[in-house]
Amino acid sequence: MSCKSAPAGWKKDRHTFYPTTDLNLVSDPFNTSDRVWLASILDARLSPVMERAYGVFRGAIRTNDMFVVRYDGGEEGQDRLRKHTDSSHLSFNVLLNDEFEGGGTRYHNRITKEAIDVNPAVGEALLSHAMILHEGLQTTKGTRYILVGFNTIDEKDPITKESTNLSIFSSWFFNFSWMQIRFREGAEQGTVNRRARSRLGAENIEGSILSNKYVTSLFRDLDNALTSLGDKFSPIRSGKLIADEKADEYLSVMDRALTERTEVEQKLGIERSRGNGYSSWFQGQNIHLDVFGGYSGELRGRKERPTKINFVVKLSDEIADTTDFNP
């Protein structure tokens, strides 16, 4: 099946520099039941693994973009994605089917030029630091579907301002990986600010230290330096966290642990919150923060325009749905 015959709603323009053919879990035709079901699986099976593997409290994890991507083999449709890094701290993708040929993800070391290919089985989640250079390999036949999540590590929730209980030792100030991402965000935001000031006139743009060309250059140099150090001293490896023969037992234990936890919290009247260790999978998507943790210039600019943004809000302790927000 090619993109031309695909169900209505597939987007090709949500990502500016590295576009994919995709459906967003919030803004595209998925319903509340879909999101509640998926959130329960991610709470039980993914967030504990991300917490253990990367040393961040699971409540600090916020998915800034979650979407289903399709790669179509043949002459029509998108069959691959060129080398890139992701706009997040941590990324995951889950293979949803096996009715295709080719595909997979290739990770690159910028210094040694070495690369490794990873081809997970259906249902397996591929976790990686978002700044690792990688590409989606060509799907040569059939259609490959993956669920992708770009995840941000928050010290506090950008909407409620609630603390996520992220340890200071896991924050950007003490964590080499997150520090690099902060510097990259600062360089990118500074470039955007400077271009806006040049285009519209300085008097029309709120002043910011990120608009200073020297600060922007400093952030860019620090980002490049940390990127090179990371590639040099952190060689790319891949490995399975759970052995195939233990997978069913592991998933059963994780699902049961979440069920028991939920029952206890309901009896005690403990609310589901990020501070209590629940990741934010859908609430707060497409909210970008600047290097200092404030709303980006793009979001601040919406205060003076009637444009609305969509995100998910919690309607009860168990159900989330989409709404409009005009900051």
Short mmCIF file of C-alpha atoms in Angstrom, two decimals:
data_model
loop_
_atom_site.label_atom_id
_atom_site.label_comp_id
_atom_site.label_asym_id
_atom_site.label_seq_id
_atom_site.Cartn_x
_atom_site.Cartn_y
_atom_site.Cartn_z
CA MET A 1 0.00 0.00 0.00
CA SER A 2 1.47 3.35 -1.04
CA CYS A 3 1.01 6.72 0.58
CA LYS A 4 -1.39 7.68 -2.21
CA SER A 5 -3.80 4.99 -1.09
CA ALA A 6 -3.15 5.49 2.62
CA PRO A 7 -5.96 6.41 5.04
CA ALA A 8 -6.81 10.10 5.18
CA GLY A 9 -4.90 12.12 7.70
CA TRP A 10 -1.29 11.06 7.10
CA LYS A 11 0.91 14.15 7.37
CA LYS A 12 4.17 14.92 5.58
CA ASP A 13 4.87 18.42 6.87
CA ARG A 14 4.92 18.28 10.68
CA HIS A 15 8.73 18.12 10.87
CA THR A 16 10.48 20.92 9.01
CA PHE A 17 14.00 19.62 8.38
CA TYR A 18 13.52 15.85 8.46
CA PRO A 19 9.90 15.24 7.46
CA THR A 20 8.26 11.86 7.90
CA THR A 21 4.92 10.48 6.74
CA ASP A 22 3.17 10.21 10.09
CA LEU A 23 0.15 10.52 12.36
CA ASN A 24 0.42 12.33 15.70
CA LEU A 25 -1.16 10.56 18.68
CA VAL A 26 -2.78 13.80 19.90
CA SER A 27 -3.77 15.90 16.91
CA ASP A 28 -4.55 13.15 14.39
CA PRO A 29 -7.41 10.61 14.39
CA PHE A 30 -6.71 8.67 17.58
CA ASN A 31 -9.34 8.69 20.32
CA THR A 32 -9.23 8.88 24.09
CA SER A 33 -9.43 5.12 24.50
CA ASP A 34 -6.38 4.69 22.26
CA ARG A 35 -4.33 7.08 24.39
CA VAL A 36 -5.49 5.66 27.72
CA TRP A 37 -4.64 2.14 26.56
CA LEU A 38 -1.22 3.18 25.23
CA ALA A 39 -0.39 5.24 28.34
CA SER A 40 -1.05 2.24 30.58
CA ILE A 41 1.38 0.12 28.54
CA LEU A 42 4.05 2.84 28.52
CA ASP A 43 3.63 3.41 32.28
CA ALA A 44 4.04 -0.28 33.01
CA ARG A 45 6.70 -1.31 30.51
CA LEU A 46 8.65 1.68 29.17
CA SER A 47 9.03 4.39 31.81
CA PRO A 48 10.60 2.02 34.41
CA VAL A 49 13.17 0.92 31.81
CA MET A 50 13.96 4.51 30.81
CA GLU A 51 14.34 5.41 34.48
CA ARG A 52 16.74 2.54 35.10
CA ALA A 53 18.72 2.88 31.88
CA TYR A 54 19.22 6.66 31.93
CA GLY A 55 19.08 7.48 35.62
CA VAL A 56 16.17 9.91 35.45
CA PHE A 57 13.07 9.76 37.63
CA ARG A 58 10.22 8.49 35.47
CA GLY A 59 7.99 11.42 36.45
CA ALA A 60 10.48 13.80 34.80
CA ILE A 61 9.86 12.25 31.37
CA ARG A 62 7.55 14.23 29.06
CA THR A 63 6.89 13.12 25.50
CA ASN A 64 7.04 16.25 23.38
CA ASP A 65 5.98 14.44 20.21
CA MET A 66 4.56 10.93 19.79
CA PHE A 67 3.59 9.71 16.35
CA VAL A 68 3.22 6.70 14.08
CA VAL A 69 5.55 6.73 11.05
CA ARG A 70 5.18 4.73 7.85
CA TYR A 71 7.93 3.88 5.37
CA ASP A 72 6.71 2.56 2.02
CA GLY A 73 8.85 0.36 -0.20
CA GLY A 74 8.60 0.78 -3.95
CA GLU A 75 8.51 3.86 -6.15
CA GLU A 76 5.78 5.73 -4.29
CA GLY A 77 5.93 7.11 -0.78
CA GLN A 78 8.78 7.74 1.64
CA ASP A 79 11.04 4.73 2.07
CA ARG A 80 13.80 6.10 4.35
CA LEU A 81 14.96 9.03 6.48
CA ARG A 82 18.38 10.61 6.04
CA LYS A 83 20.94 11.15 8.82
CA HIS A 84 19.70 13.35 11.64
CA THR A 85 19.41 13.83 15.38
CA ASP A 86 16.11 14.16 17.23
CA SER A 87 14.67 17.26 18.88
CA SER A 88 14.55 15.78 22.37
CA HIS A 89 16.59 14.27 25.19
CA LEU A 90 15.63 10.62 24.76
CA SER A 91 13.95 8.88 21.84
CA PHE A 92 12.17 5.60 21.45
CA ASN A 93 10.64 3.75 18.55
CA VAL A 94 8.61 0.56 18.57
CA LEU A 95 8.26 -1.67 15.53
CA LEU A 96 4.56 -2.30 14.88
CA ASN A 97 4.61 -4.86 12.06
CA ASP A 98 6.84 -7.22 10.07
CA GLU A 99 5.15 -7.20 6.66
CA PHE A 100 8.03 -5.48 4.87
CA GLU A 101 11.60 -5.97 3.70
CA GLY A 102 14.61 -3.79 4.50
CA GLY A 103 14.30 -1.02 7.06
CA GLY A 104 15.99 -0.68 10.44
CA THR A 105 17.95 2.11 12.13
CA ARG A 106 21.62 2.90 11.58
CA TYR A 107 23.60 4.78 14.24
CA HIS A 108 26.73 6.73 13.30
CA ASN A 109 29.83 7.84 15.17
CA ARG A 110 30.85 11.24 13.78
CA ILE A 111 34.55 10.81 14.62
CA THR A 112 35.37 7.18 13.85
CA LYS A 113 32.77 6.97 11.05
CA GLU A 114 31.73 3.59 12.44
CA ALA A 115 28.07 2.61 12.25
CA ILE A 116 25.84 -0.10 13.66
CA ASP A 117 22.49 -1.30 12.33
CA VAL A 118 19.67 -2.25 14.69
CA ASN A 119 16.64 -4.24 13.58
CA PRO A 120 14.25 -4.82 16.49
CA ALA A 121 11.49 -7.44 16.41
CA VAL A 122 7.82 -6.52 16.40
CA GLY A 123 6.86 -4.98 19.73
CA GLU A 124 10.42 -4.25 20.82
CA ALA A 125 11.28 -0.68 21.82
CA LEU A 126 14.52 0.89 20.63
CA LEU A 127 15.80 3.47 23.16
CA SER A 128 18.56 5.97 22.44
CA HIS A 129 20.02 9.32 23.36
CA ALA A 130 18.44 11.78 20.94
CA MET A 131 21.74 13.41 19.97
CA ILE A 132 23.22 10.24 18.47
CA LEU A 133 23.43 10.67 14.69
CA HIS A 134 21.17 8.09 13.03
CA GLU A 135 19.08 7.36 9.97
CA GLY A 136 16.10 5.26 8.94
CA LEU A 137 17.27 2.65 6.42
CA GLN A 138 15.44 2.01 3.17
CA THR A 139 12.31 -0.11 3.21
CA THR A 140 12.51 -2.02 -0.05
CA LYS A 141 9.17 -3.82 -0.05
CA GLY A 142 5.89 -3.50 1.83
CA THR A 143 5.14 -0.87 4.48
CA ARG A 144 7.03 -0.52 7.77
CA TYR A 145 5.19 1.08 10.69
CA ILE A 146 6.86 2.36 13.87
CA LEU A 147 5.67 4.24 16.94
CA VAL A 148 8.10 7.09 17.73
CA GLY A 149 8.43 9.21 20.86
CA PHE A 150 10.62 12.29 21.38
CA ASN A 151 11.01 12.74 25.14
CA THR A 152 12.10 15.75 27.17
CA ILE A 153 13.48 15.61 30.71
CA ASP A 154 11.72 18.27 32.81
CA GLU A 155 12.71 19.66 36.19
CA LYS A 156 9.16 20.96 36.50
CA ASP A 157 6.03 20.54 34.44
CA PRO A 158 5.80 23.36 31.86
CA ILE A 159 2.02 23.70 32.33
CA THR A 160 1.32 23.09 36.01
CA LYS A 161 4.79 24.17 37.24
CA GLU A 162 4.71 21.11 39.49
CA SER A 163 8.10 19.67 40.43
CA THR A 164 8.88 16.38 38.73
CA ASN A 165 11.18 15.37 41.60
CA LEU A 166 14.11 15.08 39.21
CA SER A 167 17.32 14.70 41.19
CA ILE A 168 19.74 17.58 40.74
CA PHE A 169 22.37 14.97 39.82
CA SER A 170 20.18 13.91 36.90
CA SER A 171 19.56 17.49 35.76
CA TRP A 172 21.43 19.28 33.00
CA PHE A 173 23.70 20.99 35.53
CA PHE A 174 25.38 17.71 36.52
CA ASN A 175 24.58 15.50 33.54
CA PHE A 176 26.96 15.67 30.59
CA SER A 177 24.34 14.50 28.07
CA TRP A 178 21.58 16.90 29.09
CA MET A 179 24.11 19.75 29.30
CA GLN A 180 24.96 19.26 25.64
CA ILE A 181 21.28 19.43 24.69
CA ARG A 182 20.81 22.64 26.70
CA PHE A 183 23.70 24.25 24.82
CA ARG A 184 22.27 23.11 21.48
CA GLU A 185 18.85 24.51 22.41
CA GLY A 186 20.50 27.80 23.35
CA ALA A 187 22.34 28.01 20.03
CA GLU A 188 19.22 27.19 18.03
CA GLN A 189 17.00 29.61 19.95
CA GLY A 190 19.60 32.34 19.67
CA THR A 191 19.77 31.88 15.91
CA VAL A 192 15.96 32.06 15.65
CA ASN A 193 15.84 35.18 17.81
CA ARG A 194 18.54 36.95 15.85
CA ARG A 195 16.86 36.19 12.52
CA ALA A 196 13.53 37.44 13.84
CA ARG A 197 15.07 40.65 15.14
CA SER A 198 16.78 41.20 11.80
CA ARG A 199 13.61 40.52 9.82
CA LEU A 200 11.08 42.41 11.93
CA GLY A 201 13.24 45.01 13.57
CA ALA A 202 14.72 44.91 17.06
CA GLU A 203 11.97 47.09 18.48
CA ASN A 204 9.35 44.43 17.68
CA ILE A 205 11.09 41.53 19.43
CA GLU A 206 11.44 41.07 23.15
CA GLY A 207 15.04 41.50 24.19
CA SER A 208 16.86 38.40 25.37
CA ILE A 209 20.37 37.35 26.20
CA LEU A 210 19.87 34.60 23.61
CA SER A 211 19.70 37.31 20.94
CA ASN A 212 23.32 38.22 21.60
CA LYS A 213 25.53 36.84 18.84
CA TYR A 214 28.39 36.13 21.23
CA VAL A 215 26.16 34.12 23.58
CA THR A 216 24.73 32.22 20.62
CA SER A 217 28.23 31.47 19.33
CA LEU A 218 29.33 30.33 22.79
CA PHE A 219 26.42 27.91 23.05
CA ARG A 220 27.18 26.57 19.57
CA ASP A 221 30.87 26.04 20.36
CA LEU A 222 30.05 24.28 23.64
CA ASP A 223 27.51 22.06 21.87
CA ASN A 224 30.05 21.09 19.19
CA ALA A 225 32.72 20.40 21.81
CA LEU A 226 30.47 18.18 23.93
CA THR A 227 29.18 16.38 20.83
CA SER A 228 32.75 15.52 19.81
CA LEU A 229 33.66 14.40 23.32
CA GLY A 230 30.58 12.21 23.46
CA ASP A 231 31.38 10.49 20.18
CA LYS A 232 35.01 10.03 21.22
CA PHE A 233 34.54 8.64 24.72
CA SER A 234 31.10 7.02 24.43
CA PRO A 235 31.30 4.49 21.60
CA ILE A 236 27.98 3.41 20.11
CA ARG A 237 26.78 0.04 21.27
CA SER A 238 23.52 -1.84 21.13
CA GLY A 239 22.16 -4.55 23.35
CA LYS A 240 18.95 -6.10 24.59
CA LEU A 241 17.95 -5.25 28.15
CA ILE A 242 15.59 -8.22 28.35
CA ALA A 243 16.51 -11.63 26.92
CA ASP A 244 13.96 -13.07 24.50
CA GLU A 245 13.30 -16.12 26.64
CA LYS A 246 12.51 -13.88 29.65
CA ALA A 247 10.40 -11.31 27.80
CA ASP A 248 6.94 -12.75 28.54
CA GLU A 249 7.73 -13.23 32.21
CA TYR A 250 9.19 -9.73 32.46
CA LEU A 251 6.18 -8.06 30.84
CA SER A 252 3.80 -9.98 33.07
CA VAL A 253 5.65 -8.82 36.19
CA MET A 254 5.74 -5.19 35.00
CA ASP A 255 2.02 -5.16 34.14
CA ARG A 256 1.12 -6.69 37.49
CA ALA A 257 3.28 -4.18 39.36
CA LEU A 258 1.44 -1.25 37.77
CA THR A 259 -1.95 -2.81 38.51
CA GLU A 260 -1.05 -3.32 42.16
CA ARG A 261 0.36 0.18 42.43
CA THR A 262 -2.78 1.70 40.93
CA GLU A 263 -5.02 -0.22 43.34
CA VAL A 264 -3.02 0.92 46.37
CA GLU A 265 -2.96 4.56 45.21
CA GLN A 266 -6.71 4.56 44.64
CA LYS A 267 -7.31 3.23 48.15
CA LEU A 268 -5.03 5.88 49.65
CA GLY A 269 -6.40 8.68 47.49
CA ILE A 270 -3.04 9.38 45.86
CA GLU A 271 -3.46 11.31 42.62
CA ARG A 272 -1.70 10.43 39.41
CA SER A 273 0.96 13.11 38.91
CA ARG A 274 4.45 13.57 37.62
CA GLY A 275 5.74 14.20 41.12
CA ASN A 276 4.38 10.79 42.10
CA GLY A 277 6.24 9.09 39.27
CA TYR A 278 3.99 9.12 36.23
CA SER A 279 5.50 10.18 32.92
CA SER A 280 3.62 12.72 30.80
CA TRP A 281 2.95 10.90 27.53
CA PHE A 282 0.38 13.21 25.93
CA GLN A 283 -0.11 16.27 28.12
CA GLY A 284 2.27 19.01 27.07
CA GLN A 285 3.18 17.85 23.60
CA ASN A 286 4.73 20.41 21.25
CA ILE A 287 5.66 22.75 24.10
CA HIS A 288 9.23 23.84 23.57
CA LEU A 289 11.32 25.39 26.32
CA ASP A 290 14.35 27.59 25.90
CA VAL A 291 17.76 26.97 27.40
CA PHE A 292 16.70 28.59 30.70
CA GLY A 293 13.60 26.42 31.04
CA GLY A 294 11.10 29.12 30.01
CA TYR A 295 8.70 29.00 27.10
CA SER A 296 10.40 29.44 23.76
CA GLY A 297 9.97 32.61 21.75
CA GLU A 298 7.56 30.78 19.48
CA LEU A 299 5.18 29.98 22.33
CA ARG A 300 5.52 33.40 23.96
CA GLY A 301 4.64 34.95 20.63
CA ARG A 302 1.28 33.20 20.68
CA LYS A 303 0.19 35.46 23.55
CA GLU A 304 -0.17 38.27 21.06
CA ARG A 305 -1.85 36.18 18.36
CA PRO A 306 -5.19 34.36 18.29
CA THR A 307 -3.54 31.12 17.21
CA LYS A 308 -4.28 28.17 19.48
CA ILE A 309 -2.17 25.13 20.17
CA ASN A 310 -3.45 21.64 20.87
CA PHE A 311 -2.32 19.46 23.70
CA VAL A 312 -3.77 16.93 26.08
CA VAL A 313 -5.17 17.73 29.51
CA LYS A 314 -6.21 15.34 32.25
CA LEU A 315 -9.99 15.21 32.61
CA SER A 316 -9.89 12.71 35.47
CA ASP A 317 -7.41 10.44 37.17
CA GLU A 318 -7.83 7.88 34.41
CA ILE A 319 -8.81 9.70 31.21
CA ALA A 320 -7.01 12.27 29.10
CA ASP A 321 -8.30 14.04 26.01
CA THR A 322 -7.42 16.90 23.68
CA THR A 323 -8.42 20.49 24.10
CA ASP A 324 -7.38 23.94 22.88
CA PHE A 325 -5.04 26.18 24.82
CA ASN A 326 -4.37 29.84 24.16
CA PRO A 327 -1.60 31.01 26.48
#
